Amino acid sequence: QNGLFEESERIVMSKPAVGWNSVSNGTIAVPTGALPGKTVMRVRSQYDDPDNPQACGNGFAGEVEDYTINITYCAAAGTTGTGGDYINRVTFNTIDNFSGKNGYSDFKHLSTDLTRGASYPIEVQLQYAFDIDSVYVWIDYNKNGAFESSEQTIMSQIVPLQFNTEVQGMVSVPADAIMGETVMRVRNIYSGSNIADPCGSYFGEVEDYTVNLTYCAGSGNPGNDHITRVRLNNIDNASGGDGYSNFTNIQTTLYHNSSFELKVNLNNTFADDRVYAWIDYDQNGAFTVDERINMSNPTQGANTLSTGTVNIDPNTPLGKTTLRIRFNYGTDPNPCGSYAGEVEDYTILIEATCPDIDNDGVCDFEDVCIGYSDVPLVLMMDPTMNGDYKAVSTLESTVNIVSPLDIKYVAGQSILLEPSFEIQLGATFQALIEDCLNMTALWHRLNTRSGEKVKVLKQKE
């Protein structure tokens, strides 16, 4: 699932017979270490140079089709001869699930968050237990699609010949566990031997759950010294003193070879208050010393400000990661644990390129805020688009701000922006946004021809 079709991933297919409606066959052998989840299967018929198979490119006679494949964990279930010794309840962190005898149950719609480096008690209850029943628990911490012996949680011994027998264990999440969602498998096996096998069929039962591995916990006891506002690129978020706030639903995009100013406003600052910030650049689930952003010391008093510069170098991995901001009473720059102050988390999307829209030779806030897109935007032909608008910029080879022009827009009709130029709905253009921090914009897919000007619209406040 690295986005490439590699030679080692090619399926050897038989050569079809010459003629109509011929068939080519092959066998798909899924590697043991294949990552679970959805991926893509590409099928290609190729006439040119058949001994040099190419997954990509357009210069071959033939056809290409793509399909979605879902890689799952090894199959496991209880056999049909299982009696009363089956799982009827699993209690783990926020999961508390009662169930019946099903051999195998897919409860991956039930999820709980786990913090790396933390420990959590787990309790598994059996409807009835015999003296040779055992309970096993695995979590795929490294997300390689296999339940390994190092990922097993040791459970307490069965108390036999009892109904609703409870078995306990302590799940210790490794500090280097891979972030994100993975699978926990819970199993009981009736056997005279200690068969710690996450796969296959035995007397007993199997249940799968989802666990979400998160960053270390960080929290505060804010009092009067708490964060009131965070600004980074097009993030502009006001908040109160909540100890910890999960604002990962708020996101901004930062680009390679670019720098952005991070501003953190504070309600009240004492002499020993400090602001710390980290971005998990390598996306390994830890906020390390070399990922810390140097923030200025705020002055003592009310309504103060701390600033720092976020630098994205060209080797930063692409994709989503997390920004953690901590306002701390004291000088211990620790992203984890509980201190006087406050913690807030945000989402950062790292992308490779950034257009130099203002032609100043660098990719900076002004370029990203303008919001250039070379992908046509989609027009929503919806009656809810009715309303008053005003033109805020003109799209040419460069951006020119024009005097506001009030416009009445009615869905399904064309818009007259200039006396000599009527924009028809339903075609395409490249949108540039004049002020991404102060606009709540509703953008349209419009038509432009070479040499003509298009005014970009925003809804009137």
Coordinates of C-alpha atoms in Angstrom, one line a residue:
Q1 CA 0.0 0.0 0.0
N2 CA 2.8 2.4 -0.9
G3 CA 1.0 3.7 -4.0
L4 CA 3.2 1.7 -6.4
F5 CA 2.7 -1.5 -8.4
E6 CA 6.1 -3.2 -8.0
E7 CA 7.5 -6.2 -9.9
S8 CA 7.3 -8.3 -6.7
E9 CA 3.6 -7.6 -6.6
R10 CA 2.8 -8.8 -10.1
I11 CA 0.6 -11.9 -10.5
V12 CA 1.9 -14.2 -13.2
M13 CA -0.9 -14.8 -15.7
S14 CA -1.2 -17.5 -18.4
K15 CA -0.9 -16.5 -22.0
P16 CA -4.4 -16.4 -23.6
A17 CA -5.1 -18.3 -26.7
V18 CA -5.4 -16.4 -30.0
G19 CA -9.0 -15.7 -30.8
W20 CA -12.3 -14.3 -29.5
N21 CA -13.3 -14.6 -25.8
S22 CA -10.0 -16.1 -24.7
V23 CA -9.1 -16.5 -21.0
S24 CA -5.9 -15.8 -19.0
N25 CA -5.6 -17.4 -15.5
G26 CA -3.4 -16.7 -12.5
T27 CA -3.2 -17.5 -8.8
I28 CA -3.2 -14.7 -6.2
A29 CA -1.1 -15.7 -3.2
V30 CA -1.5 -13.1 -0.5
P31 CA 1.8 -12.6 1.4
T32 CA 1.7 -13.2 5.1
G33 CA 3.0 -9.7 5.8
A34 CA 0.6 -7.9 3.5
L35 CA -0.8 -4.9 5.2
P36 CA -4.5 -5.2 6.1
G37 CA -7.0 -2.8 4.7
K38 CA -8.1 -1.6 1.2
T39 CA -5.7 -1.5 -1.7
V40 CA -5.9 -1.6 -5.5
M41 CA -5.6 -4.4 -8.0
R42 CA -4.8 -3.3 -11.5
V43 CA -5.5 -5.6 -14.5
R44 CA -4.0 -4.8 -17.8
S45 CA -4.2 -6.4 -21.3
Q46 CA -1.1 -5.3 -23.3
Y47 CA -0.5 -5.9 -27.0
D48 CA 2.8 -4.1 -27.4
D49 CA 6.0 -5.6 -25.9
P50 CA 4.2 -8.3 -23.9
D51 CA 7.4 -9.4 -22.3
N52 CA 7.9 -6.0 -20.7
P53 CA 4.8 -5.6 -18.5
Q54 CA 4.0 -2.0 -17.5
A55 CA 1.5 -1.1 -14.8
C56 CA 1.6 2.6 -15.8
G57 CA 1.8 4.6 -19.0
N58 CA -0.5 5.2 -21.9
G59 CA 1.5 4.0 -24.9
F60 CA 0.3 0.5 -25.2
A61 CA -2.6 -1.1 -27.1
G62 CA -5.0 -2.9 -24.8
E63 CA -7.0 -1.9 -21.7
V64 CA -6.6 -1.2 -18.0
E65 CA -9.1 -1.8 -15.2
D66 CA -8.6 -1.1 -11.5
Y67 CA -10.4 -2.9 -8.6
T68 CA -10.5 -2.5 -4.8
I69 CA -9.1 -5.4 -2.7
N70 CA -9.6 -5.6 1.1
I71 CA -6.8 -7.5 2.9
T72 CA -8.0 -9.0 6.1
Y73 CA -6.4 -10.8 9.0
C74 CA -6.1 -14.6 9.1
A75 CA -9.3 -16.5 9.5
A76 CA -10.2 -17.7 13.0
A77 CA -13.4 -19.2 14.5
G78 CA -14.8 -21.5 17.1
T79 CA -16.0 -24.9 15.8
T80 CA -19.6 -26.0 15.7
G81 CA -19.0 -28.4 18.6
T82 CA -18.4 -25.5 21.1
G83 CA -20.7 -25.8 24.1
G84 CA -21.3 -23.3 26.8
D85 CA -17.7 -22.1 27.0
Y86 CA -17.9 -19.0 24.7
I87 CA -17.2 -15.3 25.2
N88 CA -20.3 -13.4 26.5
R89 CA -18.7 -10.1 27.5
V90 CA -15.5 -8.0 26.8
T91 CA -14.7 -5.0 28.9
F92 CA -11.8 -2.9 27.8
N93 CA -11.4 0.9 28.3
T94 CA -14.5 2.4 26.7
I95 CA -15.6 -1.0 25.1
D96 CA -18.2 -2.9 27.1
N97 CA -19.7 -5.5 24.8
F98 CA -22.1 -8.4 25.6
S99 CA -22.4 -11.1 23.0
G100 CA -23.7 -14.6 22.3
K101 CA -22.2 -17.8 20.8
N102 CA -21.3 -17.1 17.2
G103 CA -18.0 -18.9 16.5
Y104 CA -16.6 -15.7 15.1
S105 CA -17.9 -12.1 15.6
D106 CA -16.7 -9.1 13.8
F107 CA -17.0 -6.2 16.3
K108 CA -14.6 -3.9 14.5
H109 CA -17.3 -1.3 14.5
L110 CA -16.6 -1.0 18.3
S111 CA -13.5 1.1 18.9
T112 CA -11.6 2.6 21.8
D113 CA -8.6 5.0 22.0
L114 CA -5.4 3.8 23.5
T115 CA -2.4 6.1 24.4
R116 CA 1.0 4.8 23.5
G117 CA 3.1 3.9 26.5
A118 CA 0.0 3.5 28.7
S119 CA -1.6 0.4 30.3
Y120 CA -5.2 -0.6 30.4
P121 CA -7.0 -3.5 32.2
I122 CA -9.0 -5.9 30.1
E123 CA -11.6 -8.4 31.3
V124 CA -13.1 -11.2 29.3
Q125 CA -16.1 -13.1 30.6
L126 CA -17.0 -16.7 29.5
Q127 CA -20.6 -18.0 29.6
Y128 CA -19.1 -21.1 31.3
A129 CA -15.6 -22.3 31.8
F130 CA -14.1 -25.8 31.9
D131 CA -10.7 -26.5 33.5
I132 CA -8.9 -26.7 30.1
D133 CA -10.3 -23.4 28.7
S134 CA -7.9 -20.5 28.1
V135 CA -8.4 -16.9 27.0
Y136 CA -6.0 -15.0 24.7
V137 CA -5.7 -11.4 23.5
W138 CA -3.6 -9.9 20.7
I139 CA -3.3 -6.4 19.4
D140 CA -1.5 -5.8 16.0
Y141 CA 0.6 -2.9 17.3
N142 CA 2.9 -2.8 14.3
K143 CA 0.0 -3.0 11.9
N144 CA 1.7 -5.7 9.7
G145 CA -1.5 -7.7 9.4
A146 CA -0.4 -10.5 11.8
F147 CA -0.9 -11.2 15.5
E148 CA 2.6 -12.0 16.8
S149 CA 3.6 -13.6 20.0
S150 CA 5.1 -10.3 21.2
E151 CA 1.7 -8.6 20.7
Q152 CA -0.1 -11.0 23.0
T153 CA -1.5 -9.9 26.4
I154 CA -1.1 -12.5 29.2
M155 CA -4.4 -13.3 30.8
S156 CA -5.1 -14.8 34.2
Q157 CA -6.0 -18.4 34.7
I158 CA -9.5 -19.7 34.3
V159 CA -11.5 -20.5 37.4
P160 CA -13.2 -23.7 36.1
L161 CA -16.7 -25.1 36.3
Q162 CA -18.4 -21.7 36.8
F163 CA -20.8 -19.6 34.9
N164 CA -19.8 -16.1 33.9
T165 CA -16.2 -16.7 34.6
E166 CA -14.1 -13.6 34.4
V167 CA -10.5 -13.6 33.1
Q168 CA -8.3 -10.4 33.6
G169 CA -5.2 -9.1 31.9
M170 CA -3.3 -5.8 31.6
V171 CA -2.8 -4.4 28.0
S172 CA 0.5 -2.5 27.9
V173 CA 0.7 -0.4 24.7
P174 CA 4.3 -0.2 23.5
A175 CA 5.7 3.4 23.2
D176 CA 6.6 2.7 19.6
A177 CA 3.3 1.2 18.5
I178 CA 2.2 2.5 15.1
M179 CA -0.4 5.3 15.3
G180 CA -3.9 4.9 14.1
E181 CA -6.5 2.2 14.0
T182 CA -5.6 -1.5 14.3
V183 CA -7.3 -4.7 15.4
M184 CA -7.6 -6.5 18.7
R185 CA -8.4 -10.2 18.6
V186 CA -10.0 -11.9 21.7
R187 CA -10.1 -15.7 21.7
N188 CA -11.0 -18.5 24.1
I189 CA -9.9 -22.1 23.3
Y190 CA -11.0 -25.3 24.9
S191 CA -7.8 -27.5 24.7
G192 CA -5.6 -29.6 27.0
S193 CA -2.6 -27.7 25.6
N194 CA -1.8 -24.1 25.7
I195 CA -2.6 -23.3 22.1
A196 CA -2.0 -19.5 21.7
D197 CA -3.0 -19.5 18.1
P198 CA -4.8 -16.4 16.7
C199 CA -5.7 -18.2 13.5
G200 CA -7.6 -21.4 12.6
S201 CA -10.6 -23.2 14.2
Y202 CA -10.8 -24.6 17.7
F203 CA -13.5 -25.3 20.2
G204 CA -14.3 -21.8 21.7
E205 CA -14.9 -18.4 20.1
V206 CA -13.2 -15.5 18.5
E207 CA -14.1 -11.7 18.5
D208 CA -12.3 -8.9 16.7
Y209 CA -12.4 -5.2 17.9
T210 CA -10.8 -1.9 16.7
V211 CA -8.4 0.0 18.8
N212 CA -7.1 3.5 17.9
L213 CA -3.5 4.2 19.0
T214 CA -3.1 7.8 19.8
Y215 CA -0.4 10.2 21.0
C216 CA 0.7 10.4 24.6
A217 CA -1.8 12.1 26.8
G218 CA -1.2 15.8 27.5
S219 CA -3.4 17.9 29.8
G220 CA -3.4 20.8 32.1
N221 CA -5.2 22.6 34.9
P222 CA -5.5 25.9 33.3
G223 CA -6.8 28.3 35.9
N224 CA -6.3 31.8 34.5
D225 CA -3.3 31.0 32.3
H226 CA -4.7 29.3 29.2
I227 CA -4.7 29.5 25.4
T228 CA -7.3 31.8 23.9
R229 CA -6.3 31.7 20.2
V230 CA -4.1 29.8 17.8
R231 CA -3.2 31.0 14.3
L232 CA -1.1 29.1 11.7
N233 CA -1.6 29.6 8.0
N234 CA -5.4 29.4 7.6
I235 CA -6.0 28.0 11.1
D236 CA -7.5 30.7 13.3
N237 CA -9.1 29.1 16.3
A238 CA -10.4 30.8 19.5
S239 CA -10.8 28.6 22.6
G240 CA -11.4 28.6 26.3
G241 CA -9.5 27.0 29.2
D242 CA -10.3 23.3 29.0
G243 CA -7.1 21.6 30.1
Y244 CA -7.0 19.6 26.9
S245 CA -8.8 20.3 23.6
N246 CA -8.8 17.9 20.6
F247 CA -9.0 20.3 17.6
T248 CA -7.7 17.7 15.2
N249 CA -10.9 18.3 13.1
I250 CA -9.2 21.7 12.3
Q251 CA -6.6 21.4 9.6
T252 CA -4.2 23.4 7.5
T253 CA -1.8 22.5 4.7
L254 CA 1.9 23.3 4.9
Y255 CA 4.3 22.8 2.0
H256 CA 7.9 21.6 1.5
N257 CA 10.5 24.5 1.5
S258 CA 8.1 26.8 3.2
S259 CA 7.9 28.7 6.5
F260 CA 4.9 29.9 8.4
E261 CA 4.4 31.9 11.6
L262 CA 2.6 30.2 14.5
K263 CA 0.9 32.7 16.9
V264 CA -0.5 31.6 20.3
N265 CA -2.6 34.1 22.3
L266 CA -2.8 33.7 26.0
N267 CA -5.4 34.8 28.6
N268 CA -2.9 35.6 31.3
T269 CA 0.8 35.0 31.8
F270 CA 2.9 34.6 34.9
A271 CA 6.7 35.0 35.0
D272 CA 7.3 31.3 34.7
D273 CA 4.8 30.6 31.9
R274 CA 6.1 29.2 28.7
V275 CA 4.6 28.1 25.3
Y276 CA 5.8 25.0 23.6
A277 CA 4.8 23.5 20.3
W278 CA 5.7 20.3 18.4
I279 CA 4.8 18.9 14.9
D280 CA 5.2 15.1 14.5
Y281 CA 7.1 15.6 11.3
D282 CA 8.2 12.0 10.8
Q283 CA 4.7 10.7 11.7
N284 CA 6.0 8.1 14.1
G285 CA 3.5 9.0 16.8
A286 CA 6.0 10.8 19.1
F287 CA 6.8 14.5 19.7
T288 CA 10.6 14.6 19.9
V289 CA 13.0 17.3 20.9
D290 CA 14.1 17.9 17.3
E291 CA 10.4 18.4 16.3
R292 CA 9.9 21.2 18.8
I293 CA 9.1 24.7 17.5
N294 CA 11.0 27.5 19.2
M295 CA 8.4 29.8 20.6
S296 CA 9.0 33.2 22.1
N297 CA 8.6 33.8 25.8
P298 CA 5.4 35.7 26.4
T299 CA 5.5 38.9 28.5
Q300 CA 3.9 38.8 32.0
G301 CA 0.4 40.1 32.1
A302 CA -3.0 39.7 30.5
N303 CA -3.8 39.0 26.8
T304 CA -0.2 38.1 25.8
L305 CA 1.3 36.5 22.7
S306 CA 3.9 33.9 21.9
T307 CA 5.2 33.4 18.3
G308 CA 7.4 30.9 16.5
T309 CA 8.3 29.9 13.0
V310 CA 7.3 26.5 11.5
N311 CA 9.9 25.4 8.8
I312 CA 9.0 22.5 6.5
D313 CA 12.1 21.1 4.9
P314 CA 11.9 19.1 1.6
N315 CA 12.5 15.7 3.3
T316 CA 9.4 16.0 5.6
P317 CA 7.1 13.0 4.9
L318 CA 3.9 13.9 3.1
G319 CA 0.5 13.3 4.6
K320 CA -1.4 14.2 7.8
T321 CA 0.2 14.6 11.1
T322 CA -0.4 16.4 14.4
L323 CA 0.6 19.8 15.9
R324 CA 0.6 19.9 19.7
I325 CA 0.6 23.3 21.5
R326 CA 1.3 23.4 25.2
F327 CA 0.9 26.5 27.5
N328 CA 2.8 25.5 30.6
Y329 CA 3.4 27.1 34.0
G330 CA 7.0 26.1 34.3
T331 CA 10.0 25.4 32.1
D332 CA 9.7 21.7 31.4
P333 CA 9.1 21.3 27.7
N334 CA 7.3 17.9 27.9
P335 CA 4.6 17.2 25.3
C336 CA 3.1 14.5 27.6
G337 CA 1.7 14.4 31.1
S338 CA -0.3 16.8 33.2
Y339 CA 0.9 20.3 34.2
A340 CA -0.6 23.6 35.1
G341 CA -1.7 25.2 31.8
E342 CA -3.3 23.8 28.7
V343 CA -2.8 21.5 25.7
E344 CA -4.4 21.7 22.2
D345 CA -3.9 19.4 19.2
Y346 CA -4.4 20.3 15.6
T347 CA -4.0 18.5 12.2
I348 CA -1.3 19.4 9.7
L349 CA -1.3 18.2 6.1
I350 CA 2.2 18.2 4.5
E351 CA 2.2 18.5 0.7
A352 CA 5.1 18.7 -1.7
T353 CA 4.6 21.9 -3.8
C354 CA 3.3 25.3 -3.3
P355 CA 2.7 27.9 -6.0
D356 CA 4.5 31.2 -5.9
I357 CA 1.4 33.2 -6.7
D358 CA 2.7 36.6 -5.7
N359 CA 6.0 36.0 -7.6
D360 CA 8.2 36.9 -4.6
G361 CA 10.5 33.9 -5.1
V362 CA 9.3 32.0 -2.0
C363 CA 6.3 29.9 -0.9
D364 CA 4.9 31.6 2.1
F365 CA 1.6 32.6 3.9
E366 CA 0.5 34.9 1.2
D367 CA 0.7 32.1 -1.5
V368 CA -1.1 29.5 0.5
C369 CA -3.8 31.8 1.9
I370 CA -4.6 32.9 -1.7
G371 CA -5.5 29.2 -2.2
Y372 CA -4.5 28.5 -5.8
S373 CA -5.8 25.3 -7.3
D374 CA -5.1 24.0 -10.7
V375 CA -7.9 21.4 -10.4
P376 CA -11.3 22.6 -11.6
L377 CA -13.7 23.2 -8.7
V378 CA -17.2 21.6 -8.8
L379 CA -20.3 23.8 -9.1
M380 CA -23.1 22.8 -6.9
M381 CA -26.3 23.5 -8.8
D382 CA -28.4 23.9 -5.7
P383 CA -31.2 26.3 -4.8
T384 CA -29.4 27.0 -1.5
M385 CA -26.8 29.0 -3.5
N386 CA -29.4 31.8 -4.0
G387 CA -28.3 35.0 -2.3
D388 CA -26.4 38.2 -2.5
Y389 CA -22.7 38.1 -3.5
K390 CA -19.9 40.5 -4.3
A391 CA -16.9 40.2 -6.5
V392 CA -13.6 40.4 -4.7
S393 CA -11.0 39.6 -7.3
T394 CA -10.3 39.2 -11.0
L395 CA -8.7 36.1 -12.5
E396 CA -6.1 36.7 -15.2
S397 CA -2.5 35.7 -15.3
T398 CA -2.2 37.5 -12.0
V399 CA -4.6 38.5 -9.3
N400 CA -6.1 42.0 -9.3
I401 CA -8.3 43.1 -6.5
V402 CA -11.3 45.1 -7.8
S403 CA -13.9 47.3 -6.1
P404 CA -16.7 45.2 -4.6
L405 CA -19.7 44.7 -6.9
D406 CA -23.0 43.5 -5.5
I407 CA -24.5 40.6 -7.4
K408 CA -27.8 38.8 -7.0
Y409 CA -27.4 35.1 -7.8
V410 CA -30.3 32.8 -8.6
A411 CA -29.5 29.1 -9.0
G412 CA -29.7 27.9 -12.6
Q413 CA -29.3 31.3 -14.1
S414 CA -26.2 33.0 -15.6
I415 CA -24.4 35.8 -13.7
L416 CA -23.7 39.1 -15.4
L417 CA -20.4 40.4 -13.9
E418 CA -19.4 42.9 -16.6
P419 CA -21.5 44.6 -19.2
S420 CA -19.7 42.8 -22.0
F421 CA -19.0 39.4 -20.4
E422 CA -21.6 36.9 -19.3
I423 CA -20.3 33.8 -17.3
Q424 CA -22.2 30.7 -18.0
L425 CA -22.6 28.0 -15.3
G426 CA -21.2 24.6 -15.7
A427 CA -17.7 24.9 -17.1
T428 CA -14.3 25.4 -15.3
F429 CA -11.8 27.9 -14.0
Q430 CA -8.9 28.2 -11.6
A431 CA -9.9 29.8 -8.4
L432 CA -7.8 32.2 -6.4
I433 CA -9.1 33.3 -3.0
E434 CA -8.3 36.9 -2.0
D435 CA -8.5 36.5 1.8
C436 CA -8.8 32.9 3.2
L437 CA -8.8 33.9 6.8
N438 CA -11.8 36.3 6.7
M439 CA -13.9 34.8 4.0
T440 CA -16.5 32.2 4.3
A441 CA -16.6 31.4 0.6
L442 CA -19.0 29.5 -1.6
W443 CA -17.1 28.9 -4.8
H444 CA -18.5 28.1 -8.2
R445 CA -17.4 26.3 -11.3
L446 CA -17.5 28.8 -14.1
N447 CA -16.3 29.3 -17.6
T448 CA -13.5 31.4 -18.9
R449 CA -11.8 31.8 -22.2
S450 CA -8.3 33.0 -23.0
G451 CA -7.9 36.8 -22.4
E452 CA -11.2 37.2 -20.6
K453 CA -11.6 38.2 -16.9
V454 CA -13.5 36.3 -14.3
K455 CA -14.5 37.8 -11.0
V456 CA -14.4 35.4 -8.0
L457 CA -17.4 35.7 -5.7
K458 CA -17.9 35.6 -1.9
Q459 CA -21.2 35.6 -0.1
K460 CA -22.0 39.0 1.4
E461 CA -21.8 39.1 5.2

